[in-house]
Each structure stands twice: as structure tokens, then as C-alpha cells.
Short mmCIF file of C-alpha atoms in Angstrom, two decimals:
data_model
loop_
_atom_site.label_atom_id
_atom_site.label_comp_id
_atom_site.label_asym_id
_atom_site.label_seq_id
_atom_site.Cartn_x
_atom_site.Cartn_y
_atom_site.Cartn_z
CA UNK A 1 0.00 0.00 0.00
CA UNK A 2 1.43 3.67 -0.87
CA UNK A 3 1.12 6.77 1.01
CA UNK A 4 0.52 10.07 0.37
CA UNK A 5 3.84 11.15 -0.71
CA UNK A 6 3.60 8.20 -3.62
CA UNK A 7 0.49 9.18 -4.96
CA UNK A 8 0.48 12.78 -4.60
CA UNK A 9 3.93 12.20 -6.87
CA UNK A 10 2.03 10.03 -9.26
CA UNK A 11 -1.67 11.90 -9.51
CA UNK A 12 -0.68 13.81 -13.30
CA UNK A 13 0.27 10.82 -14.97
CA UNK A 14 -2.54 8.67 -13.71
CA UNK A 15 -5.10 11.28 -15.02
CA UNK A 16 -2.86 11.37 -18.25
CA UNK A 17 -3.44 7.02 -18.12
CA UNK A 18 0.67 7.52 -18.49
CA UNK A 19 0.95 4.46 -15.73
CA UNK A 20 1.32 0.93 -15.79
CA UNK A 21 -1.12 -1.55 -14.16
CA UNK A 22 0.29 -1.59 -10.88
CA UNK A 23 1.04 1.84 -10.25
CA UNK A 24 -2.50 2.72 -11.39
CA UNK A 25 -4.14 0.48 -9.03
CA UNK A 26 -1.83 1.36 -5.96
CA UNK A 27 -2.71 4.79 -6.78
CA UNK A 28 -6.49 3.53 -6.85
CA UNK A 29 -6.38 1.72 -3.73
CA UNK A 30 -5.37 4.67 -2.08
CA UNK A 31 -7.56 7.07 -3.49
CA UNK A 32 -9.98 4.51 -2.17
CA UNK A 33 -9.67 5.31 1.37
CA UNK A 34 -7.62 8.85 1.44
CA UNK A 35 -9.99 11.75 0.95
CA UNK A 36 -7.45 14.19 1.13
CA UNK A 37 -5.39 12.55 -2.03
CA UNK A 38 -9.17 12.26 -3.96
CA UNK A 39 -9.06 16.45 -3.13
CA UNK A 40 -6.17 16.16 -4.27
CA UNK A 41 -6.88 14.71 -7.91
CA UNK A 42 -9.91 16.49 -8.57
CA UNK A 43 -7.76 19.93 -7.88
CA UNK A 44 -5.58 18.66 -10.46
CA UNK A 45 -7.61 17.78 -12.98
CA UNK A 46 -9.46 21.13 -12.50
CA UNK A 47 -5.83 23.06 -13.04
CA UNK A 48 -5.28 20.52 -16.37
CA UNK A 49 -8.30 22.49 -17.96
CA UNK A 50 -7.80 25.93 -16.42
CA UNK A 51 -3.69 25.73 -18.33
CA UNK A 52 -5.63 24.91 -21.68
CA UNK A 53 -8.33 27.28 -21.04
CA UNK A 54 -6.63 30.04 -19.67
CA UNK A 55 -3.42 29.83 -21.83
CA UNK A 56 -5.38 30.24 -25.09
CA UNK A 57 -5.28 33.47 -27.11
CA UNK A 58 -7.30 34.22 -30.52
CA UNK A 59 -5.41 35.50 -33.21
CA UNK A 60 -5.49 39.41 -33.07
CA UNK A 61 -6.85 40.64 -36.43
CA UNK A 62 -4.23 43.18 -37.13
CA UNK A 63 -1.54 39.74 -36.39
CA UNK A 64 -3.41 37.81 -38.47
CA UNK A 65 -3.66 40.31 -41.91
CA UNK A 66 0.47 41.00 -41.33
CA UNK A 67 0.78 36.90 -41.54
CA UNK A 68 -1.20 36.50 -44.70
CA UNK A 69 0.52 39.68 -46.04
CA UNK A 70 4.32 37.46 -45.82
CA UNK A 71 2.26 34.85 -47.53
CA UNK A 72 1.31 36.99 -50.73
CA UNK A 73 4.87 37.88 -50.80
CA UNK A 74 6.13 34.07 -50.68
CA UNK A 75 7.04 34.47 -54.38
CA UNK A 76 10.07 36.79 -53.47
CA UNK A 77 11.58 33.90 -51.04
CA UNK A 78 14.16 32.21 -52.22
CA UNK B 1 7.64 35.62 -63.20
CA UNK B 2 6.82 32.56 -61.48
CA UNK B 3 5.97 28.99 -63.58
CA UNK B 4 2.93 27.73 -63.15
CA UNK B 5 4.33 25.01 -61.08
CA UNK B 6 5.61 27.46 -58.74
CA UNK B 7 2.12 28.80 -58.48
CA UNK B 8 0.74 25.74 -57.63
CA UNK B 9 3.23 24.99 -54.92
CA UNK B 10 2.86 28.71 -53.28
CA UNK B 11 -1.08 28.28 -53.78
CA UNK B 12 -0.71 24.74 -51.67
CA UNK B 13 0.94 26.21 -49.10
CA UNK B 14 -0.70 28.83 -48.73
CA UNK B 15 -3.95 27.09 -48.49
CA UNK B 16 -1.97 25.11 -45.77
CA UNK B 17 -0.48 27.65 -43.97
CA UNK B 18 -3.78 30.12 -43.65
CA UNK B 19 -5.72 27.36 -42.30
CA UNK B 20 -3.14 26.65 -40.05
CA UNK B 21 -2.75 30.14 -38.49
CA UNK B 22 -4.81 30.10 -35.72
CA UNK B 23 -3.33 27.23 -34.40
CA UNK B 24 0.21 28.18 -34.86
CA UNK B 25 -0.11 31.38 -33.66
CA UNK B 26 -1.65 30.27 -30.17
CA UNK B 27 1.30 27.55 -30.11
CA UNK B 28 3.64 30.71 -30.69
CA UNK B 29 1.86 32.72 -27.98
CA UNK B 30 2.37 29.83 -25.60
CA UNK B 31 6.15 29.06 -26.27
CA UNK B 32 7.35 32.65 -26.43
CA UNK B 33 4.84 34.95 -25.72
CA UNK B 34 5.41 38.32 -27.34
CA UNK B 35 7.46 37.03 -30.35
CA UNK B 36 5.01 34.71 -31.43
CA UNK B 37 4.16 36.65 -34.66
CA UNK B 38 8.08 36.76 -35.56
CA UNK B 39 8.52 33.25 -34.53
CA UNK B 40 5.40 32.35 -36.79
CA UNK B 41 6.94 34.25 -39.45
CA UNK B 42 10.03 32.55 -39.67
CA UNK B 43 8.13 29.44 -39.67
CA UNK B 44 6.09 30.21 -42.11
CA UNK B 45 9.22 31.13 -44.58
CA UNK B 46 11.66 28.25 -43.51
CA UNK B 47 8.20 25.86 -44.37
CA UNK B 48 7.78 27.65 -47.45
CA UNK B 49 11.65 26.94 -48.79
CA UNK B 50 11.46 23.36 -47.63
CA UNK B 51 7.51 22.80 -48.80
CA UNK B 52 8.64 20.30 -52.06
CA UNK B 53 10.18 17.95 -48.89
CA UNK B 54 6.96 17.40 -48.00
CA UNK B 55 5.66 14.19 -49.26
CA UNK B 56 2.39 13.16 -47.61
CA UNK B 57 0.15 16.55 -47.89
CA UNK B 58 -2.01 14.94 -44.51
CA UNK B 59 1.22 15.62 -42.37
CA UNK B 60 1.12 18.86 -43.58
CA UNK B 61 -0.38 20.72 -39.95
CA UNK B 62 2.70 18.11 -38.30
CA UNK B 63 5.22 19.22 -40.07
CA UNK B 64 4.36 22.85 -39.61
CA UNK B 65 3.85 22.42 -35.93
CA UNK B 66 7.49 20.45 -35.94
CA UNK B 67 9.17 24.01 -37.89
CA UNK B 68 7.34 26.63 -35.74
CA UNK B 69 8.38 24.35 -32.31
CA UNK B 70 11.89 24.47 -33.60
CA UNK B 71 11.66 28.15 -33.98
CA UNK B 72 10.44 28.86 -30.86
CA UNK B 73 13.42 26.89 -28.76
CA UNK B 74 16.04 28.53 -30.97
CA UNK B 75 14.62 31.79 -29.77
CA UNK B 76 14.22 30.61 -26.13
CA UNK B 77 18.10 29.08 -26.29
CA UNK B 78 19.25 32.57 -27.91
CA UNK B 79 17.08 34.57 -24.37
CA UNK B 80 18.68 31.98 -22.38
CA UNK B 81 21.91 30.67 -23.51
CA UNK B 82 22.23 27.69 -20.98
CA UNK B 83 18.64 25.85 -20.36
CA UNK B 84 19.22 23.84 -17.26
CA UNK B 85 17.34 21.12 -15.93
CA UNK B 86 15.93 21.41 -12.93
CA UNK B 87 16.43 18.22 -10.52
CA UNK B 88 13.73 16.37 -8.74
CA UNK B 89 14.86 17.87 -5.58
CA UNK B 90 14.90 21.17 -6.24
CA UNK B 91 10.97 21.42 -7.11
CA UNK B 92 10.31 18.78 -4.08
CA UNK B 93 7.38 17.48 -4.37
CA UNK B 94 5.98 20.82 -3.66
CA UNK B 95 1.63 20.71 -3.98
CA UNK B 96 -0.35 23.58 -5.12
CA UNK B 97 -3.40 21.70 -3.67
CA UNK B 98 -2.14 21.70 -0.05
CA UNK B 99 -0.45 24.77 0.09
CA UNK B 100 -3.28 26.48 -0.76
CA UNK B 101 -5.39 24.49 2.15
CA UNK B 102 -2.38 25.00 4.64
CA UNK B 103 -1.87 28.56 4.21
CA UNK B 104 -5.80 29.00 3.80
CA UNK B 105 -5.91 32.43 1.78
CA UNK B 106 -9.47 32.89 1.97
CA UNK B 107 -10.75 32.13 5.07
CA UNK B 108 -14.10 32.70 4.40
CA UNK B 109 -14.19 30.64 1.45
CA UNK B 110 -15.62 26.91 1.10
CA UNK B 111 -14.06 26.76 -2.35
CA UNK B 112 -10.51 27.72 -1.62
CA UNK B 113 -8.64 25.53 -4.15
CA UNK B 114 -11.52 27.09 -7.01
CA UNK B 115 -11.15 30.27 -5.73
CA UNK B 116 -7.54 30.22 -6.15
CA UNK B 117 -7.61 29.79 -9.52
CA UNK B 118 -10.21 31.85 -10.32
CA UNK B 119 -7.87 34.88 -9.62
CA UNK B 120 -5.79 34.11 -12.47
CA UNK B 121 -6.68 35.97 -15.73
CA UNK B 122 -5.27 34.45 -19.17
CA UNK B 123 -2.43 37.06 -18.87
CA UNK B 124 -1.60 35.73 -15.73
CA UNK B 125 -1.67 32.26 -16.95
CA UNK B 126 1.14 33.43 -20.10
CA UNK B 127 3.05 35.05 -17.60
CA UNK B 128 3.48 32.25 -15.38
CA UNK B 129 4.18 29.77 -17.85
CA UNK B 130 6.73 32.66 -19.67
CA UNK B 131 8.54 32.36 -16.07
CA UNK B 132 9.08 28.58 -16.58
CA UNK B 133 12.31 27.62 -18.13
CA UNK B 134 11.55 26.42 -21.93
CA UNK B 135 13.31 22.84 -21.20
CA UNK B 136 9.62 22.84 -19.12
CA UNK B 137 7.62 24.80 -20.77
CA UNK B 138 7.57 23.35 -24.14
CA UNK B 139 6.48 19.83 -23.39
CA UNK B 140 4.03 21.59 -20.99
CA UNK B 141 2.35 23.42 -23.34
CA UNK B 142 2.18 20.67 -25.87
CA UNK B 143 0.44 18.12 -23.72
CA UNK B 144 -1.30 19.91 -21.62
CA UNK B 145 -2.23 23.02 -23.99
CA UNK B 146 -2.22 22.06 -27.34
CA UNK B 147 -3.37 18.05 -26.83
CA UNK B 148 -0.37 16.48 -28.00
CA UNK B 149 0.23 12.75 -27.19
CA UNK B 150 3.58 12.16 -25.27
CA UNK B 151 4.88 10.53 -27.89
CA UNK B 152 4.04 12.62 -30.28
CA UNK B 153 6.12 15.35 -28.65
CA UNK B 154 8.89 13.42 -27.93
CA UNK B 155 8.89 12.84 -31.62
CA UNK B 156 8.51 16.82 -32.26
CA UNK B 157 11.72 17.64 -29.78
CA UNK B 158 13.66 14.19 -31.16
CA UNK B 159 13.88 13.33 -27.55
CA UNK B 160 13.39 10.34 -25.90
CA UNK B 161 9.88 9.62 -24.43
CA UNK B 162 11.65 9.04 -21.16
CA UNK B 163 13.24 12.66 -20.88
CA UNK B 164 9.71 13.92 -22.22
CA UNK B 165 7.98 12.46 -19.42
CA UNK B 166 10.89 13.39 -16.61
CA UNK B 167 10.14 17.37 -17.66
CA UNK B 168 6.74 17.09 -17.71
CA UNK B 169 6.64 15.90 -14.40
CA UNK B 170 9.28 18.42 -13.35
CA UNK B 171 7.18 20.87 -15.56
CA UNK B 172 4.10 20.62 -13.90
CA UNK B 173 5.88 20.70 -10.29
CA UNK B 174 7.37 24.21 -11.34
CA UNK B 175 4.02 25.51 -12.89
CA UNK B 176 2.20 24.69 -9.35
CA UNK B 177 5.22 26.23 -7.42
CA UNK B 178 5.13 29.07 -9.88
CA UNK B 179 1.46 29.77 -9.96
CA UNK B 180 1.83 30.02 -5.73
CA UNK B 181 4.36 32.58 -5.90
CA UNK B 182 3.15 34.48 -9.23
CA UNK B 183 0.24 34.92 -6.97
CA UNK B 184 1.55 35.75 -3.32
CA UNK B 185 3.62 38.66 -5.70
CA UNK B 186 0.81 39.85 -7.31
CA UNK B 187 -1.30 40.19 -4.75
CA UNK B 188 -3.74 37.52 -5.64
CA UNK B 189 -4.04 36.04 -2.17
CA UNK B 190 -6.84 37.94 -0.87
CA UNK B 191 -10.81 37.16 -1.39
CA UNK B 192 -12.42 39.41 -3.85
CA UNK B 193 -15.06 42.27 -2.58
CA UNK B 194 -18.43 39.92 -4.03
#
């Protein structure tokens, strides 16, 4: 049985499925009984989709027209 | 005056590279923040010259995502000439989740950990993962981000899949400890008048 320490280390790559059989279900096993570890996962996976959501920018118009603009003068790359 | 074959190849890539904008651009953003429309630039020329390499047109948004990463690390490696890794021991096995219940910054709060968070704009978010080194930041963003299978990425950086996974873990260790004191300098720790 792992503690704490071993699953807290592990929780981001068993939400990614990144571990192997056994380490998944020693992770399970304690999730099982350690409420403070479950906390502990669902904060995680709440800050996996707050880094894609939050790090995403739209294109800024003005960015966007200057890009196209170097691809209508492609002709003049060598 | 260009041959017509040369039109053909300029009006691929172009249809290529103008649906692939969007994408690449918020990749850019990402890896180097403010130089993400010169780093998308260069991409977009050094793709151009080596377009005719490119057999299979589905691996077209691949291979452009491949050029623009490259891009971007040459830039971060010319801002920071030596990228170091950080060891294990170094980020401890710090946790964002129990700091935040230890030192309790909203006592009034029975959503502390959302809370937390919630006092992050997107600019906040760029800045703190702009502070992480790019050895970190890269695989970060490309996982985590942009979707990107581990091995997929480890493919894109031509490292091995062990090192890949090694810096993400140190990666996301750093963007906890990072978010924690992005915050406690920014003033961030204190409940919002609702």
C-alpha cells in the first residue's frame, strides 16, 4: 500500500493514463480510502483544464492580416 | 515571373499555412509569448523553402507544428543561452493543492482551491508559464495546452519519451510552485469584494 507522498507524486500521470497496471491500481487503492489525495486529484484535474483554457489566445486581427501579407509575398523567397 | 508550377506549390501552401494560423499562432503565444508573430513568421518562410520535402500533404499541420516548435526553442536558447534542468529535488514534491489548504488564503471561502484559480486571468496564466524555463515549458504546453500525445512530442523535440515524461513531471511541479508565488507577488491572495 502507498502513502501520500507516492500518490500525490504520481496523480498527473494517472489522469494522463501515463501508468502501468500496478502503479494505477496502488494509486487507486489509495484514493480509495484517502480523501485528502481524492481532493487532491480532482484539484488537479481542474488546473489541467484551467492551463488549456486560460493559456489560449485568438489571433489578433491586425496579427493575423500582417501573416497573410508574408504569404502573398512568398514568391520573393528564395 | 513565377511557372505555373511554382504557383501551384505557393497556392498549396498557402492554403496550408492560412488554415493553419490560428493554431500556430496560439502555439507561438504559448512558447514565447510576445514574439510569437516573428517566430510564426520565420516558420512560415523556412516551411515555405522546404515545402517540395513534404511528401504526404495529410502531415502537412505536423510538419508545420514540428518548424514553428523548432523556432520557438532557438529563440528561447538565444534569451537563455544555458537551459538547465531542474532536478527532482529542487521542485520537491511541492503541492499547489495543499499549500493552498495550509496557508488558507481565503478564510471565508468553502471553495478555496476554485477560488484560487479563479484569480488568475489568461495574462496571468502566459506570464506564469513565460517564467518557466523552456526545457519545461515546451512539453508543458504541448500536452497539456495544445493536446499532444507524449509521444508525439517526444517525436517533435527528437527526444526520448523518457526525458519527455521526466520534464513534464518536473514541468508541472514548477508551474504549481510558480502559480503560488506568481500569486503571493501579485497580490492575488486575498478574497475578492463579491
Amino acid at each position: 500500500m502507498i502513502a501520500c507522498a507516492e500518490a500525490v507524486k504520481q496523480l498527473w500521470e494517472y489522469l494522463d493514463g501515463a501508468l502501468a497496471d500496478p502503479d494505477r491500481a496502488a494509486v487507486e487503492e489509495h484514493l480509495s480510502f484517502c480523501r485528502r489525495c481524492c481532493g487532491e486529484v480532482e484539484f488537479a484535474e481542474e488546473l489541467r483544464g484551467f492551463l488549456a483554457r486560460e493559456a489560449a489566445e485568438e489571433i489578433p486581427d491586425d496579427v493575423r492580416s500582417r501573416l497573410i501579407a508574408t504569404l502573398d509575398e512568398l514568391d520573393t523567397v528564395q | 515571373m513565377p511557372s505555373a508550377e511554382q504557383r501551384l506549390t505557393r497556392e498549396r501552401f498557402r492554403v496550408l499555412a492560412e488554415e493553419q494560423l490560428p493554431r500556430l499562432y496560439k502555439l507561438a503565444q504559448r512558447l514565447v509569448g510576445d514574439d510569437a508573430e516573428d517566430a510564426v513568421q520565420d516558420a512560415l518562410l523556412k516551411a515555405y523553402r522546404g515545402f517540395d520535402r513534404l511528401e504526404h500533404p495529410g502531415a502537412g499541420p505536423a510538419w508545420l507544428t514540428r518548424i514553428l516548435v523548432n523556432v520557438c526553442r532557438d529563440r528561447g536558447r538565444a534569451r537563455a543561452r544555458a537551459p538547465h534542468e531542474v532536478s527532482i529535488e529542487v521542485v520537491g514534491e511541492f503541492s499547489l493543492y495543499r499549500k493552498i489548504a495550509d496557508e488558507d488564503p481565503f478564510p471565508y471561502s468553502d471553495s478555496l482551491h476554485l477560488d484560487f484559480l479563479e484569480q488568475f486571468g489568461s495574462e496571468d496564466v502566459r506570464a506564469v508559464l513565460a517564467r518557466l524555463p523552456e526545457l519545461y515549458r515546451v512539453p508543458l504546453v504541448l500536452v497539456y495546452v495544445d493536446g499532444f500525445a507524449t509521444k508525439e512530442v517526444a517525436r517533435l523535440l527528437e527526444a526520448p519519451l523518457g526525458t519527455v515524461l521526466a520534464r513534464l513531471h518536473r514541468g508541472r511541479k514548477l508551474f504549481e510552485r510558480m502559480l503560488w508565488e506568481y500569486a503571493e507577488e501579485m497580490g492575488l491572495l486575498r478574497e475578492r469584494v463579491r
